[in-house]
mmCIF file of C-alpha atoms in Angstrom:
data_model
loop_
_atom_site.group_PDB
_atom_site.id
_atom_site.type_symbol
_atom_site.label_atom_id
_atom_site.label_comp_id
_atom_site.label_asym_id
_atom_site.label_seq_id
_atom_site.Cartn_x
_atom_site.Cartn_y
_atom_site.Cartn_z
ATOM 1 C CA ALA K 1 141.096 138.723 53.169
ATOM 2 C CA GLY K 2 139.795 139.695 56.622
ATOM 3 C CA GLN K 3 136.474 137.965 55.973
ATOM 4 C CA PRO K 4 135.977 134.341 57.117
ATOM 5 C CA ALA K 5 135.394 131.717 54.470
ATOM 6 C CA ALA K 6 131.837 130.735 53.675
ATOM 7 C CA GLY K 7 130.326 128.445 56.318
ATOM 8 C CA GLN K 8 132.679 129.599 59.091
ATOM 9 C CA PRO K 9 131.443 131.797 61.937
ATOM 10 C CA ALA K 10 132.669 135.349 62.121
ATOM 11 C CA ALA K 11 135.296 136.189 64.718
ATOM 12 C CA GLY K 12 133.921 138.403 67.430
ATOM 13 C CA PRO K 13 133.181 138.424 71.139
ATOM 14 C CA GLY K 14 133.306 134.866 72.432
ATOM 15 C CA ALA K 15 134.958 133.455 69.350
ATOM 16 C CA ASP K 16 138.123 131.483 69.843
ATOM 17 C CA PRO K 17 141.186 132.056 67.644
ATOM 18 C CA GLY K 18 140.202 129.190 65.342
ATOM 19 C CA GLY K 19 136.944 130.930 64.510
ATOM 20 C CA ALA K 20 134.619 128.623 66.467
ATOM 21 C CA VAL K 21 132.131 130.165 68.875
ATOM 22 C CA SER K 22 133.002 129.428 72.495
ATOM 23 C CA GLU K 23 130.756 127.269 74.663
ATOM 24 C CA ALA K 24 130.073 130.164 77.049
ATOM 25 C CA THR K 25 128.880 132.435 74.241
ATOM 26 C CA ARG K 26 126.696 129.727 72.769
ATOM 27 C CA LEU K 27 125.068 128.955 76.121
ATOM 28 C CA SER K 28 124.539 132.617 76.981
ATOM 29 C CA SER K 29 122.776 133.231 73.678
ATOM 30 C CA GLU K 30 120.309 130.331 74.147
ATOM 31 C CA PRO K 31 116.996 131.089 75.779
ATOM 32 C CA SER K 32 117.206 130.338 79.468
ATOM 33 C CA LEU K 33 115.006 127.714 81.050
ATOM 34 C CA SER K 34 113.610 128.624 84.419
ATOM 35 C CA LEU K 35 111.872 126.428 86.953
ATOM 36 C CA GLU K 36 110.167 129.477 88.402
ATOM 37 C CA PRO K 37 106.679 129.991 87.024
ATOM 38 C CA SER K 38 106.352 133.068 84.867
ATOM 39 C CA SER K 39 103.789 135.668 85.744
ATOM 40 C CA ALA K 40 101.925 134.965 82.539
ATOM 41 C CA GLY K 41 100.339 131.858 81.188
ATOM 42 C CA PRO K 42 98.288 128.886 82.364
ATOM 43 C CA ARG K 43 101.307 127.113 83.879
ATOM 44 C CA ALA K 44 101.778 129.863 86.478
ATOM 45 C CA ASP K 45 98.072 129.794 87.317
ATOM 46 C CA GLY K 46 98.141 126.003 87.736
ATOM 47 C CA ALA K 47 101.223 126.075 89.964
ATOM 48 C CA GLU K 48 99.697 128.758 92.177
ATOM 49 C CA ALA K 49 96.424 126.820 92.396
ATOM 50 C CA ALA K 50 98.331 123.668 93.404
ATOM 51 C CA ARG K 51 100.245 125.546 96.129
ATOM 52 C CA SER K 52 97.017 127.038 97.408
ATOM 53 C CA ALA K 53 95.254 123.660 97.475
ATOM 54 C CA LEU K 54 98.200 122.056 99.287
ATOM 55 C CA ALA K 55 98.178 124.794 101.920
ATOM 56 C CA GLU K 56 94.423 124.342 102.436
ATOM 57 C CA LEU K 57 94.804 120.563 102.818
ATOM 58 C CA GLN K 58 97.598 120.957 105.354
ATOM 59 C CA GLU K 59 95.540 123.447 107.367
ATOM 60 C CA ALA K 60 92.550 121.083 107.304
ATOM 61 C CA LEU K 61 94.677 118.147 108.485
ATOM 62 C CA VAL K 62 96.146 120.164 111.334
ATOM 63 C CA ALA K 63 92.702 121.481 112.308
ATOM 64 C CA SER K 64 91.178 117.986 112.296
ATOM 65 C CA GLY K 65 93.973 116.587 114.461
ATOM 66 C CA VAL K 66 95.059 114.023 111.864
ATOM 67 C CA SER K 67 98.409 115.752 111.471
ATOM 68 C CA GLU K 68 100.255 117.488 114.291
ATOM 69 C CA ALA K 69 102.011 119.977 112.041
ATOM 70 C CA ALA K 70 102.625 120.709 108.421
ATOM 71 C CA PRO K 71 105.831 119.235 107.037
ATOM 72 C CA ALA K 72 108.883 121.457 107.121
ATOM 73 C CA GLU K 73 109.776 123.212 103.897
ATOM 74 C CA GLY K 74 111.652 120.731 101.731
ATOM 75 C CA GLY K 75 111.504 118.037 104.406
ATOM 76 C CA ALA K 76 109.469 115.010 105.243
ATOM 77 C CA GLU K 77 106.616 114.854 107.685
ATOM 78 C CA PRO K 78 107.682 114.426 111.281
ATOM 79 C CA SER K 79 107.101 110.929 112.589
ATOM 80 C CA GLY K 80 107.826 109.069 115.798
ATOM 81 C CA ALA K 81 110.120 106.579 114.088
ATOM 82 C CA ALA K 82 112.275 109.304 112.583
ATOM 83 C CA ALA K 83 112.615 110.982 115.964
ATOM 84 C CA LEU K 84 114.130 107.853 117.567
ATOM 85 C CA ARG K 85 117.835 108.078 118.145
ATOM 86 C CA ALA K 86 120.118 105.305 116.891
ATOM 87 C CA LEU K 87 120.677 102.689 119.588
ATOM 88 C CA SER K 88 124.386 102.545 118.773
ATOM 89 C CA ARG K 89 124.712 106.250 119.609
ATOM 90 C CA MET K 90 122.909 106.045 122.964
ATOM 91 C CA LYS K 91 124.676 105.905 126.306
ATOM 92 C CA LYS K 92 123.560 103.436 128.956
ATOM 93 C CA SER K 93 121.564 106.070 130.855
ATOM 94 C CA GLU K 94 119.623 106.928 127.675
ATOM 95 C CA LEU K 95 118.947 103.251 126.985
ATOM 96 C CA VAL K 96 117.671 102.772 130.555
ATOM 97 C CA ASP K 97 115.451 105.876 130.218
ATOM 98 C CA GLU K 98 113.861 104.533 127.027
ATOM 99 C CA CYS K 99 113.328 101.109 128.614
ATOM 100 C CA LEU K 100 111.678 102.772 131.621
ATOM 101 C CA SER K 101 109.430 104.896 129.398
ATOM 102 C CA ARG K 102 108.342 101.787 127.475
ATOM 103 C CA GLY K 103 107.669 99.859 130.669
ATOM 104 C CA LEU K 104 110.385 97.298 129.975
ATOM 105 C CA LEU K 105 112.134 98.028 133.295
ATOM 106 C CA ARG K 106 110.894 99.009 136.731
ATOM 107 C CA GLU K 107 112.499 101.679 138.903
ATOM 108 C CA GLY K 108 115.306 100.157 140.940
ATOM 109 C CA GLU K 109 115.517 97.042 138.748
ATOM 110 C CA SER K 110 118.983 96.117 137.519
ATOM 111 C CA PRO K 111 119.086 97.175 133.859
ATOM 112 C CA GLY K 112 121.740 94.721 132.676
ATOM 113 C CA THR K 113 124.480 95.441 130.177
ATOM 114 C CA VAL K 114 124.386 97.966 127.349
ATOM 115 C CA ALA K 115 124.232 95.103 124.823
ATOM 116 C CA GLU K 116 121.183 93.596 126.575
ATOM 117 C CA LEU K 117 119.441 96.973 126.695
ATOM 118 C CA ARG K 118 120.102 97.580 123.000
ATOM 119 C CA ALA K 119 118.830 94.108 122.080
ATOM 120 C CA THR K 120 115.646 94.621 124.107
ATOM 121 C CA LEU K 121 114.996 98.020 122.555
ATOM 122 C CA ARG K 122 115.777 96.740 119.057
ATOM 123 C CA VAL K 123 113.070 94.077 119.427
ATOM 124 C CA GLU K 124 110.581 96.602 120.820
ATOM 125 C CA ARG K 125 111.239 99.059 118.017
ATOM 126 C CA LYS K 126 110.694 96.315 115.426
ATOM 127 C CA ARG K 127 107.425 95.409 117.142
ATOM 128 C CA ASP K 128 106.399 99.065 117.048
ATOM 129 C CA ALA K 129 107.111 99.101 113.307
ATOM 130 C CA LEU K 130 104.912 96.024 112.778
ATOM 131 C CA ILE K 131 102.091 97.624 114.752
ATOM 132 C CA GLY K 132 102.582 100.807 112.719
ATOM 133 C CA GLU K 133 102.177 98.886 109.466
ATOM 134 C CA LEU K 134 98.855 97.441 110.605
ATOM 135 C CA VAL K 135 97.690 100.832 111.889
ATOM 136 C CA GLU K 136 98.490 102.325 108.464
ATOM 137 C CA ARG K 137 96.222 99.667 106.970
ATOM 138 C CA GLY K 138 93.351 100.907 109.129
ATOM 139 C CA PHE K 139 93.414 98.680 112.209
ATOM 140 C CA ALA K 140 93.380 99.994 115.768
ATOM 141 C CA ALA K 141 96.751 99.824 117.524
ATOM 142 C CA SER K 142 95.360 97.676 120.356
ATOM 143 C CA ARG K 143 93.834 95.159 117.923
ATOM 144 C CA ALA K 144 97.051 95.122 115.885
ATOM 145 C CA ARG K 145 99.177 94.447 118.983
ATOM 146 C CA SER K 146 96.834 91.659 120.139
ATOM 147 C CA ALA K 147 96.833 89.983 116.737
ATOM 148 C CA LEU K 148 100.614 90.221 116.447
ATOM 149 C CA GLN K 149 101.131 88.779 119.935
ATOM 150 C CA ALA K 150 98.729 85.924 119.198
ATOM 151 C CA THR K 151 100.576 85.050 115.984
ATOM 152 C CA GLY K 152 104.132 85.286 117.316
ATOM 153 C CA TRP K 153 104.683 88.735 115.741
ATOM 154 C CA SER K 154 104.163 87.494 112.190
ATOM 155 C CA LEU K 155 102.777 90.346 110.115
ATOM 156 C CA ASP K 156 101.145 88.127 107.474
ATOM 157 C CA ALA K 157 99.512 85.855 110.043
ATOM 158 C CA ALA K 158 98.300 88.842 112.077
ATOM 159 C CA LEU K 159 96.845 90.457 108.985
ATOM 160 C CA ALA K 160 95.013 87.241 108.100
ATOM 161 C CA LYS K 161 93.675 87.024 111.669
ATOM 162 C CA LEU K 162 92.468 90.630 111.589
ATOM 163 C CA LEU K 163 90.742 90.163 108.247
ATOM 164 C CA LYS K 164 88.684 87.140 109.418
#
């Protein structure tokens, strides 16, 4: 009478009063899946080879001057655009400093209101992004700026002009 009926699991550790095996017991008895490569097998060798090749490429880029530094672990590559602070978070003195560094203001010149400074910097940052897009496509920054200025800062028109 103490035996379960045919087709029902036996009561034991992890079994609930109704005779069904608990979720925790079932999951603990399944083979675990690990994202870590095991020390044996071709998958571990391939993962190690990929890490090694990535490290070599990063060292070569840094040595050649193409990249300033290897990306941070788990992060994206550092870039000038990501380093820019949000205009809405900047105080007037910071806005004036950025305008001075970009050559948009001269020392002693009246900077105007915070809204005017933000608008000026917003336009300049957008122009920098357009130049960056053309530089990524292989054009020199000076040629990209000239083409964009000649076409009223239209990316498509500047690209067409550069490709002639």
